[in-house]
Amino acid sequence: MFFHSCTDRVKEKKTEDNLFYDLAFEFRDKEMYDSAFFYFNKAKELFLLQKDSLGAGRCLVNMGIISTRKGDYFGGQEISLNALSHFDKKKEDQYFYIHSNFNNLGIATHNLGNYKDALKFYDSAIKFSRDSLDTRLYLNNKGKTYQVIREYGEALKIYNQILKGASKNRKEYARALTNISLTKWLQDSTYNAVPNYLKALQIREEENDLWGQNSSYSHLSDFYAKKQVDSALIYANKMYDVAIKIKSADDRLAALRKLIKLNPPKVAKEYFQAYQNLNDSLQTARNLAKNQFALIRYETEKHKTDFLKAQAENVKKQNNILRQNFALGILASVMLIGYWLYRKRKKELQQEKELEVKNTEIKYVKKIHDRVANKVYQVMSEVENTSHINKENLMDKLEVLYNISRDISYERELNTEKNYALQLSKMMKSYSSEIIEIFIIGNEEELWEGVSSEAKTEVFYIMQELMTNMRKHSKAESVVTRFSRSNDTINICYLDNGVGMNNAVKKNGLTNTENRIKSIRGTITFDTTAEKEFEIRLSFPFS
């Protein structure tokens, strides 16, 4: 026998906004389940109209439990699965309905023979249960499933756990004791379960627990069936009498099956006829209940569908009228708005383009003024006010002006996001001549993946300065630059076959280079040990 949760023990709070809900509980408490199901369904529809998802979920839980109790396991499973979406698992005040619903899913699924999923549903019920009595009920149901699939060890673990927690509840204690003894007997047919069966029966008689007595008589009859048929018959008859008192048709059928099996053929024939009549009546009642529940749900869905269909047709007619009356007006409005938006967007893009050009011009005019014009004026003043001009000094200053102008030009043209390697190679190749050959190795676009825009810009100017110094000082005929990448470092090796440079030239010509490489956390190494070679190694992290 499987147990439902405290739904039957808790008095629901009255719902003034939904009288169907209260009426459904009145019928449920009177065990008039057909009427209860009908009004729970009506209450659910009203809750949905009121946008009360929790109320609708509570109705579905009760409808699912009623369906399962009446033997409509598919219907009970379907309704309970539908109920899940109406609850918020983050809100503890809804846990009662959630664990009751999962337990019903477990019972329905077990009765459909899907024991694996039934165990999962019981685990979910236990997870959300905050009441120790409910938890033990769900554990009992889980133990029954393990018993059915003959995993007796798992069943015993659960029943022993229940027995420890049920020490203060005599009915629970008797149930757990009975289940432990039954499981041990199923596990080992030589086990004597009678002492514990009788102990549990005594408690149940003292507590006037008729459902429990019915269970005890059933197990005692099964135990004696192959050993003492007379005793088995006595308990089977007692089970039948109690089943009539508690109005349990299923238990009456179970008792009749025992009486048919235990009695001689002549007597068994009478019991068989009684069994057949009761079974036919029960199946008819259950089929009627299934059909009635299905019909109630079907009529509700049909009514809802018809209403929505009529509503949709009405809306469609109204839309057609509106569409006919305003089609031309809407079309004209759309065209006017579209044309206006097009003109507006076109004007905005033009203004953005003009502003961008203007800002770029202002930027470079300012740079030319600050970095070139002032120095030109300074050189002019020196020439004007100095009687003896040092040509070499003047050439150096003019070269500085040239380098600044060149940097500004490249800064304007350099795009570090697209075709950077190509731009770098193009700049370096521009220093070649009939005498000077420039060789570049490893400068591919893949090399610069992940390198920041700042680092790319600095490398560009560093290589520019190296090439300029090569043209001025080294008298080289061949220049080889090798680019490589290892782990998170970019390595650049510059090598020419010129005369190198003395310390003074190195200090004056490559100061910017050293500063630039340091700004990107890099290092620079000079190697002039060879007589006719000048080598510089650069490296910097790109991550």
Coordinates of C-alpha atoms in Angstrom, one line a residue:
M1 CA 0.0 0.0 0.0
F2 CA 1.3 3.5 -1.0
F3 CA 0.8 6.6 1.1
H4 CA 0.0 10.1 0.0
S5 CA 1.2 13.2 1.9
C6 CA -0.4 15.4 4.4
T7 CA -2.8 16.8 1.8
D8 CA -5.5 14.7 3.5
R9 CA -4.6 16.0 7.0
V10 CA -4.2 19.7 6.4
K11 CA -7.2 22.0 6.3
E12 CA -6.8 24.4 3.3
K13 CA -7.4 28.1 4.0
K14 CA -10.7 29.3 2.6
T15 CA -10.5 31.1 -0.7
E16 CA -13.0 33.9 -1.0
D17 CA -12.1 34.6 -4.6
N18 CA -12.6 31.0 -5.7
L19 CA -15.6 29.3 -4.2
F20 CA -15.1 26.3 -6.6
Y21 CA -11.9 25.5 -4.7
D22 CA -13.7 25.3 -1.3
L23 CA -16.5 23.3 -2.8
A24 CA -14.0 20.8 -4.2
F25 CA -12.5 20.2 -0.8
E26 CA -15.9 19.6 0.7
F27 CA -16.6 16.8 -1.8
R28 CA -13.1 15.5 -1.4
D29 CA -13.5 15.2 2.4
K30 CA -16.8 13.3 1.8
E31 CA -14.8 10.9 -0.6
M32 CA -17.1 12.1 -3.5
Y33 CA -14.1 12.1 -5.7
D34 CA -15.9 12.6 -9.1
S35 CA -17.5 15.8 -7.9
A36 CA -14.3 16.9 -6.2
F37 CA -12.4 16.4 -9.5
F38 CA -15.0 18.4 -11.4
Y39 CA -14.9 21.4 -9.0
F40 CA -11.1 21.3 -8.7
N41 CA -11.0 21.6 -12.5
K42 CA -13.4 24.6 -12.4
A43 CA -11.4 26.2 -9.7
K44 CA -8.2 25.7 -11.8
E45 CA -9.7 27.5 -14.7
L46 CA -10.8 30.4 -12.5
F47 CA -7.4 30.7 -10.9
L48 CA -5.8 30.8 -14.4
L49 CA -8.2 33.7 -15.3
Q50 CA -7.1 35.4 -12.1
K51 CA -3.4 34.8 -13.2
D52 CA -3.0 32.8 -9.9
S53 CA -0.4 30.2 -11.0
L54 CA -0.1 28.8 -7.4
G55 CA -3.8 28.3 -7.1
A56 CA -4.0 26.5 -10.4
G57 CA -1.1 24.3 -9.4
R58 CA -2.8 23.4 -6.1
C59 CA -5.9 22.3 -8.0
L60 CA -3.8 20.2 -10.4
V61 CA -2.1 18.4 -7.5
N62 CA -5.4 17.4 -6.0
M63 CA -6.7 16.3 -9.4
G64 CA -3.6 14.2 -10.0
I65 CA -4.0 12.5 -6.6
I66 CA -7.7 11.8 -7.2
S67 CA -6.9 10.3 -10.6
T68 CA -4.2 8.1 -9.2
R69 CA -6.4 6.9 -6.3
K70 CA -9.2 6.0 -8.8
G71 CA -6.8 3.9 -10.8
D72 CA -6.2 6.3 -13.7
Y73 CA -2.4 6.2 -13.5
F74 CA -1.8 7.8 -16.9
G75 CA -4.1 10.6 -16.1
G76 CA -2.7 11.1 -12.7
Q77 CA 0.8 11.2 -14.1
E78 CA -0.1 13.6 -16.9
I79 CA -1.9 16.0 -14.5
S80 CA 0.9 16.0 -11.9
L81 CA 3.5 16.7 -14.6
N82 CA 1.4 19.6 -15.7
A83 CA 1.3 20.9 -12.2
L84 CA 5.1 21.2 -11.9
S85 CA 5.3 24.3 -14.1
H86 CA 2.9 26.2 -11.7
F87 CA 5.2 26.2 -8.7
D88 CA 8.3 28.2 -7.8
K89 CA 11.0 25.8 -6.4
K90 CA 12.8 28.8 -4.8
K91 CA 9.8 29.6 -2.5
E92 CA 9.7 27.4 0.6
D93 CA 6.1 28.1 1.3
Q94 CA 5.2 26.2 -1.9
Y95 CA 7.3 23.1 -0.9
F96 CA 4.3 21.3 0.6
Y97 CA 2.5 21.2 -2.8
I98 CA 5.7 20.4 -4.7
H99 CA 6.6 17.4 -2.5
S100 CA 3.0 16.1 -2.5
N101 CA 2.9 16.4 -6.3
F102 CA 6.3 14.5 -6.7
N103 CA 5.0 11.8 -4.4
N104 CA 1.9 11.3 -6.5
L105 CA 4.1 11.1 -9.6
G106 CA 6.1 8.4 -7.8
I107 CA 2.9 6.4 -7.0
A108 CA 1.4 6.7 -10.5
T109 CA 4.7 5.9 -12.2
H110 CA 5.3 2.9 -10.0
N111 CA 1.9 1.5 -10.8
L112 CA 2.7 2.0 -14.5
G113 CA 5.7 -0.3 -14.0
N114 CA 8.4 2.4 -14.5
Y115 CA 10.2 1.8 -11.2
K116 CA 13.4 3.7 -12.1
D117 CA 11.6 7.0 -12.6
A118 CA 9.3 6.3 -9.6
L119 CA 12.4 6.2 -7.4
K120 CA 13.5 9.6 -8.8
F121 CA 10.2 11.1 -8.1
Y122 CA 10.2 9.9 -4.5
D123 CA 13.7 11.4 -4.1
S124 CA 12.4 14.7 -5.3
A125 CA 9.5 14.5 -2.9
I126 CA 11.9 13.8 0.0
K127 CA 14.1 16.7 -1.1
F128 CA 11.3 19.2 -0.8
S129 CA 9.7 17.8 2.3
R130 CA 10.2 19.7 5.5
D131 CA 7.9 17.5 7.7
S132 CA 9.4 14.4 9.2
L133 CA 6.2 12.5 9.0
D134 CA 5.8 13.2 5.3
T135 CA 9.4 12.3 4.7
R136 CA 9.0 8.9 6.4
L137 CA 5.8 8.3 4.2
Y138 CA 7.8 9.0 1.1
L139 CA 10.7 6.8 2.3
N140 CA 8.1 4.0 2.9
N141 CA 6.9 4.4 -0.7
K142 CA 10.5 4.3 -2.0
G143 CA 11.2 1.2 0.1
K144 CA 8.1 -0.5 -1.4
T145 CA 9.5 0.1 -4.9
Y146 CA 12.8 -1.4 -4.0
Q147 CA 10.9 -4.3 -2.5
V148 CA 9.1 -4.9 -5.8
I149 CA 12.3 -4.8 -7.9
R150 CA 13.9 -7.2 -5.4
E151 CA 16.6 -4.8 -4.2
Y152 CA 15.9 -6.0 -0.6
G153 CA 19.1 -4.6 0.8
E154 CA 18.1 -1.0 -0.2
A155 CA 14.6 -1.6 1.1
L156 CA 15.9 -2.7 4.5
K157 CA 18.1 0.4 4.8
I158 CA 15.1 2.6 4.3
Y159 CA 12.8 0.7 6.6
N160 CA 15.4 0.7 9.4
Q161 CA 15.8 4.4 8.9
I162 CA 12.0 4.8 9.2
L163 CA 11.9 2.6 12.3
K164 CA 14.4 4.8 14.1
G165 CA 12.4 7.9 13.4
A166 CA 9.0 6.4 14.2
S167 CA 9.7 5.4 17.8
K168 CA 7.1 7.9 19.1
N169 CA 4.4 7.1 16.6
R170 CA 3.0 3.6 17.3
K171 CA 1.2 3.3 13.9
E172 CA 4.3 4.2 12.0
Y173 CA 6.4 1.9 14.2
A174 CA 4.1 -1.0 13.5
R175 CA 4.2 -0.3 9.7
A176 CA 8.0 -0.1 9.7
L177 CA 8.3 -3.3 11.7
T178 CA 6.0 -5.1 9.4
N179 CA 7.9 -3.9 6.3
I180 CA 11.2 -5.0 7.7
S181 CA 9.9 -8.5 8.5
L182 CA 8.3 -8.8 5.1
T183 CA 11.4 -7.8 3.3
K184 CA 13.6 -10.2 5.3
W185 CA 11.2 -13.0 4.6
L186 CA 11.1 -12.2 0.9
Q187 CA 14.9 -12.1 1.0
D188 CA 15.2 -15.4 2.9
S189 CA 12.1 -17.8 2.9
T190 CA 13.5 -19.5 6.1
Y191 CA 13.2 -16.3 8.1
N192 CA 10.5 -16.4 10.8
A193 CA 8.6 -13.1 10.3
V194 CA 5.6 -14.1 12.6
P195 CA 6.9 -12.7 15.9
N196 CA 7.2 -9.2 14.5
Y197 CA 4.0 -9.6 12.4
L198 CA 2.1 -10.4 15.6
K199 CA 3.8 -7.6 17.5
A200 CA 2.8 -5.1 14.8
L201 CA -0.8 -6.5 14.8
Q202 CA -1.1 -6.1 18.5
I203 CA -0.1 -2.4 18.2
R204 CA -2.6 -1.9 15.4
E205 CA -5.4 -3.5 17.3
E206 CA -4.7 -1.3 20.3
E207 CA -4.6 1.8 18.1
N208 CA -7.8 0.6 16.3
D209 CA -5.8 1.0 13.0
L210 CA -8.0 -1.0 10.6
W211 CA -5.9 -0.3 7.6
G212 CA -2.8 -1.6 9.5
Q213 CA -4.7 -4.7 10.7
N214 CA -5.7 -5.4 7.1
S215 CA -2.0 -5.3 6.1
S216 CA -1.0 -7.6 9.0
Y217 CA -3.6 -10.2 8.2
S218 CA -2.5 -10.2 4.6
H219 CA 1.2 -10.8 5.5
L220 CA 0.3 -13.5 8.1
S221 CA -1.8 -15.3 5.5
D222 CA 1.0 -15.2 3.0
F223 CA 3.5 -16.5 5.5
Y224 CA 1.3 -19.5 6.5
A225 CA 0.1 -20.3 3.0
K226 CA 2.6 -23.1 2.4
K227 CA 3.1 -24.1 6.0
Q228 CA -0.2 -24.0 7.9
V229 CA -3.1 -23.6 5.5
D230 CA -5.7 -23.4 8.3
S231 CA -3.9 -20.4 9.9
A232 CA -3.5 -18.9 6.4
L233 CA -7.3 -19.2 5.9
I234 CA -8.1 -17.7 9.3
Y235 CA -6.0 -14.6 8.5
A236 CA -7.4 -14.4 4.9
N237 CA -10.9 -14.3 6.3
K238 CA -10.0 -11.7 8.8
M239 CA -8.5 -9.6 6.0
Y240 CA -11.7 -9.9 4.0
D241 CA -13.8 -8.8 6.9
V242 CA -11.6 -5.7 7.6
A243 CA -11.5 -4.8 3.9
I244 CA -15.3 -4.6 3.9
K245 CA -15.2 -2.3 7.0
I246 CA -12.6 0.1 5.4
K247 CA -14.5 -0.1 2.1
S248 CA -11.3 -1.1 0.2
A249 CA -12.3 -2.9 -3.0
D250 CA -8.6 -3.7 -3.9
D251 CA -8.0 -5.3 -0.5
R252 CA -11.3 -7.3 -0.8
L253 CA -10.0 -8.6 -4.1
A254 CA -6.6 -9.5 -2.6
A255 CA -8.4 -11.3 0.3
L256 CA -10.6 -13.2 -2.2
R257 CA -7.5 -14.3 -4.2
K258 CA -6.1 -15.8 -1.1
L259 CA -9.3 -17.5 -0.2
I260 CA -9.6 -19.0 -3.7
K261 CA -6.0 -20.3 -3.5
L262 CA -6.3 -21.7 0.0
N263 CA -9.8 -23.3 0.0
P264 CA -10.8 -26.7 -1.6
P265 CA -12.1 -26.4 -5.2
K266 CA -15.8 -26.5 -4.2
V267 CA -15.5 -23.7 -1.7
A268 CA -13.0 -21.8 -3.9
K269 CA -15.6 -21.7 -6.7
E270 CA -17.9 -19.5 -4.6
Y271 CA -15.1 -17.2 -3.8
F272 CA -14.1 -17.1 -7.4
Q273 CA -17.6 -16.0 -8.4
A274 CA -17.5 -13.3 -5.8
Y275 CA -14.1 -12.2 -7.0
Q276 CA -15.2 -12.1 -10.6
N277 CA -18.3 -10.0 -9.7
L278 CA -16.3 -7.5 -7.6
N279 CA -13.5 -7.3 -10.1
D280 CA -15.9 -6.5 -13.0
S281 CA -17.7 -4.0 -10.9
L282 CA -14.4 -2.3 -9.8
Q283 CA -13.0 -2.2 -13.4
T284 CA -16.3 -0.7 -14.6
A285 CA -16.2 1.9 -11.9
R286 CA -12.6 2.7 -12.6
N287 CA -13.1 2.9 -16.4
L288 CA -16.1 5.1 -15.7
A289 CA -14.0 7.4 -13.5
K290 CA -11.2 7.5 -16.1
N291 CA -13.7 8.4 -18.8
Q292 CA -15.4 10.9 -16.6
F293 CA -12.1 12.6 -15.7
A294 CA -11.0 12.6 -19.3
L295 CA -14.4 14.0 -20.4
I296 CA -14.2 16.8 -17.8
R297 CA -10.8 17.8 -19.0
Y298 CA -11.8 17.4 -22.6
E299 CA -14.9 19.6 -22.2
T300 CA -12.8 22.2 -20.5
E301 CA -10.2 22.3 -23.2
K302 CA -12.9 22.2 -25.9
H303 CA -14.7 25.1 -24.3
K304 CA -11.4 27.0 -24.0
T305 CA -10.5 26.2 -27.6
D306 CA -13.9 27.2 -28.9
F307 CA -13.8 30.5 -27.0
L308 CA -10.3 31.3 -28.2
K309 CA -11.3 30.4 -31.8
A310 CA -14.4 32.6 -31.6
Q311 CA -12.3 35.4 -30.1
A312 CA -9.6 35.0 -32.8
E313 CA -12.3 35.1 -35.6
N314 CA -13.8 38.2 -34.1
V315 CA -10.3 39.9 -33.9
K316 CA -9.6 38.8 -37.4
K317 CA -12.8 40.5 -38.7
Q318 CA -12.0 43.6 -36.8
N319 CA -8.5 43.6 -38.2
N320 CA -9.8 43.2 -41.7
I321 CA -12.1 46.2 -41.3
L322 CA -9.2 48.3 -39.9
R323 CA -6.9 47.0 -42.6
Q324 CA -9.3 48.1 -45.3
N325 CA -10.0 51.5 -43.8
F326 CA -6.4 52.4 -43.0
A327 CA -4.3 50.5 -45.6
L328 CA -3.7 53.5 -47.8
G329 CA -3.1 55.8 -44.9
I330 CA -0.7 53.5 -43.3
L331 CA 1.2 52.9 -46.5
A332 CA 1.5 56.6 -47.2
S333 CA 2.6 57.2 -43.6
V334 CA 5.2 54.5 -43.9
M335 CA 6.6 55.9 -47.1
L336 CA 6.8 59.4 -45.7
I337 CA 8.4 58.2 -42.5
G338 CA 10.8 56.0 -44.5
Y339 CA 11.8 58.9 -46.8
W340 CA 12.3 61.2 -43.8
L341 CA 14.4 58.7 -42.0
Y342 CA 16.5 58.1 -45.1
R343 CA 17.2 61.8 -45.6
K344 CA 17.9 62.2 -41.9
R345 CA 20.3 59.2 -41.8
K346 CA 22.0 60.4 -45.0
K347 CA 22.5 63.9 -43.5
E348 CA 23.8 62.4 -40.2
L349 CA 26.3 60.2 -42.0
Q350 CA 27.5 63.2 -44.1
Q351 CA 27.9 65.3 -41.0
E352 CA 29.8 62.5 -39.2
K353 CA 32.1 62.1 -42.2
E354 CA 32.7 65.9 -42.4
L355 CA 33.3 66.0 -38.6
E356 CA 35.7 63.1 -38.8
V357 CA 37.7 64.8 -41.6
K358 CA 37.7 68.1 -39.7
N359 CA 38.8 66.5 -36.4
T360 CA 41.6 64.7 -38.3
E361 CA 42.8 67.9 -39.9
I362 CA 42.7 69.8 -36.6
K363 CA 44.7 67.0 -35.0
Y364 CA 47.5 67.0 -37.6
V365 CA 47.5 70.8 -37.9
K366 CA 48.1 71.0 -34.2
K367 CA 50.8 68.4 -34.3
I368 CA 52.5 70.2 -37.2
H369 CA 52.3 73.5 -35.4
D370 CA 53.5 72.1 -32.1
R371 CA 56.2 69.7 -33.3
V372 CA 57.4 71.1 -36.7
A373 CA 56.6 74.8 -37.0
N374 CA 58.1 75.8 -33.6
K375 CA 61.4 73.9 -34.5
V376 CA 61.5 75.4 -38.0
Y377 CA 61.2 78.8 -36.4
Q378 CA 64.0 77.9 -33.9
V379 CA 66.3 76.8 -36.8
M380 CA 65.5 79.9 -38.8
S381 CA 66.4 82.1 -35.8
E382 CA 69.7 80.3 -35.3
V383 CA 70.6 80.7 -39.0
E384 CA 69.6 84.4 -38.9
N385 CA 71.5 85.2 -35.7
T386 CA 74.6 83.0 -36.1
S387 CA 77.5 84.4 -38.2
H388 CA 79.3 81.0 -38.5
I389 CA 76.9 78.2 -39.2
N390 CA 77.9 74.6 -38.3
K391 CA 76.7 72.7 -41.3
E392 CA 76.8 69.3 -39.6
N393 CA 74.8 70.7 -36.6
L394 CA 72.3 72.3 -39.0
M395 CA 71.9 69.0 -40.9
D396 CA 71.2 67.1 -37.7
K397 CA 68.5 69.6 -36.8
L398 CA 67.0 69.4 -40.3
E399 CA 67.0 65.7 -40.0
V400 CA 65.1 65.8 -36.7
L401 CA 62.5 67.9 -38.5
Y402 CA 62.4 65.4 -41.3
N403 CA 61.9 62.5 -38.9
I404 CA 59.1 64.3 -37.0
S405 CA 57.4 65.1 -40.3
R406 CA 57.8 61.5 -41.4
D407 CA 56.4 60.1 -38.1
I408 CA 53.3 62.4 -38.4
S409 CA 52.8 61.2 -42.0
Y410 CA 53.0 57.5 -41.0
E411 CA 50.9 58.0 -37.9
R412 CA 48.2 59.4 -40.1
E413 CA 48.4 56.4 -42.5
L414 CA 49.2 53.6 -40.1
N415 CA 46.3 51.1 -39.4
T416 CA 47.3 48.6 -36.8
E417 CA 44.1 46.6 -37.1
K418 CA 44.3 45.7 -40.8
N419 CA 47.2 44.6 -43.0
Y420 CA 49.7 45.6 -40.3
A421 CA 52.4 43.2 -41.5
L422 CA 52.1 44.4 -45.1
Q423 CA 52.4 48.1 -44.0
L424 CA 55.5 47.3 -41.9
S425 CA 57.2 45.5 -44.8
K426 CA 56.3 48.2 -47.2
M427 CA 57.8 50.9 -44.9
M428 CA 61.0 48.9 -44.5
K429 CA 61.3 48.1 -48.2
S430 CA 61.1 51.8 -49.0
Y431 CA 64.7 52.1 -47.7
S432 CA 66.0 49.8 -50.3
S433 CA 68.0 51.1 -53.3
E434 CA 70.2 49.9 -56.2
I435 CA 72.9 49.5 -53.6
I436 CA 71.0 48.4 -50.5
E437 CA 69.0 45.1 -50.4
I438 CA 66.4 44.6 -47.7
F439 CA 65.4 41.1 -46.7
I440 CA 62.4 40.5 -44.3
I441 CA 61.7 37.0 -42.8
G442 CA 58.7 35.9 -40.8
N443 CA 56.7 39.1 -40.9
E444 CA 53.3 37.5 -41.5
E445 CA 49.8 38.7 -40.3
E446 CA 49.5 35.6 -38.0
L447 CA 52.7 36.8 -36.1
W448 CA 50.8 39.9 -34.8
E449 CA 47.7 38.1 -33.6
G450 CA 47.0 39.1 -30.0
V451 CA 49.6 42.0 -30.1
S452 CA 48.2 45.3 -28.8
S453 CA 47.8 48.3 -31.1
E454 CA 50.2 50.3 -28.9
A455 CA 52.9 47.7 -29.3
K456 CA 52.4 47.5 -33.1
T457 CA 52.7 51.2 -33.4
E458 CA 56.0 51.3 -31.3
V459 CA 57.5 48.4 -33.3
F460 CA 56.7 50.3 -36.5
Y461 CA 58.5 53.4 -35.4
I462 CA 61.4 51.4 -34.0
M463 CA 62.0 49.6 -37.3
Q464 CA 61.6 53.0 -39.0
E465 CA 64.4 54.5 -36.9
L466 CA 66.6 51.4 -37.4
M467 CA 66.2 51.7 -41.2
T468 CA 66.9 55.5 -41.0
N469 CA 70.1 55.0 -39.0
M470 CA 71.1 52.3 -41.4
R471 CA 70.8 54.6 -44.4
K472 CA 72.7 57.4 -42.5
H473 CA 75.5 55.6 -40.7
S474 CA 76.1 52.0 -41.4
K475 CA 76.9 52.1 -45.2
A476 CA 75.3 48.7 -45.4
E477 CA 74.6 46.9 -48.6
S478 CA 72.5 44.1 -47.2
V479 CA 69.9 44.2 -44.3
V480 CA 68.2 41.2 -42.9
T481 CA 65.4 41.4 -40.4
R482 CA 63.9 38.2 -38.9
F483 CA 60.6 38.2 -37.0
S484 CA 59.6 35.2 -34.8
R485 CA 57.3 34.4 -32.0
S486 CA 57.9 32.1 -29.0
N487 CA 55.3 31.5 -26.2
D488 CA 54.2 35.0 -25.3
T489 CA 57.1 36.9 -26.7
I490 CA 57.8 38.6 -30.1
N491 CA 61.5 38.5 -31.1
I492 CA 63.0 40.7 -33.8
C493 CA 66.6 40.3 -35.0
Y494 CA 68.0 43.1 -37.2
L495 CA 71.3 42.5 -39.0
D496 CA 73.2 44.5 -41.6
N497 CA 76.7 44.2 -43.1
G498 CA 77.6 47.8 -42.5
V499 CA 80.3 49.4 -40.4
G500 CA 78.0 49.6 -37.3
M501 CA 78.0 52.8 -35.3
N502 CA 80.2 54.3 -32.6
N503 CA 78.9 55.1 -29.1
A504 CA 78.1 58.7 -29.9
V505 CA 76.0 57.7 -32.9
K506 CA 74.4 54.9 -30.9
K507 CA 73.6 57.3 -28.1
N508 CA 72.1 60.0 -30.3
G509 CA 70.5 57.9 -33.0
L510 CA 68.9 55.1 -31.0
T511 CA 67.7 56.8 -27.8
N512 CA 64.1 56.9 -29.1
T513 CA 64.4 53.3 -30.1
E514 CA 65.4 52.3 -26.5
N515 CA 62.7 54.4 -25.0
R516 CA 60.1 53.0 -27.3
I517 CA 61.0 49.3 -26.6
K518 CA 61.0 50.0 -22.9
S519 CA 57.5 51.5 -23.1
I520 CA 56.1 48.1 -24.2
R521 CA 58.2 46.3 -21.5
G522 CA 60.7 45.0 -24.1
T523 CA 64.5 44.7 -24.2
I524 CA 67.1 45.7 -26.8
T525 CA 70.6 44.2 -27.2
F526 CA 73.4 45.5 -29.5
D527 CA 76.0 43.2 -30.9
T528 CA 78.9 44.8 -32.8
T529 CA 81.5 42.1 -32.2
A530 CA 81.8 41.2 -35.9
E531 CA 84.1 43.4 -37.9
K532 CA 81.6 44.1 -40.7
E533 CA 78.3 43.4 -39.1
F534 CA 75.9 45.3 -36.9
E535 CA 73.2 43.3 -35.0
I536 CA 70.3 44.4 -32.8
R537 CA 68.0 42.0 -31.0
L538 CA 64.6 43.2 -29.8
S539 CA 62.0 41.3 -27.8
F540 CA 58.8 42.2 -26.0
P541 CA 55.8 40.4 -24.4
F542 CA 52.6 40.7 -26.4
S543 CA 50.1 39.4 -23.8

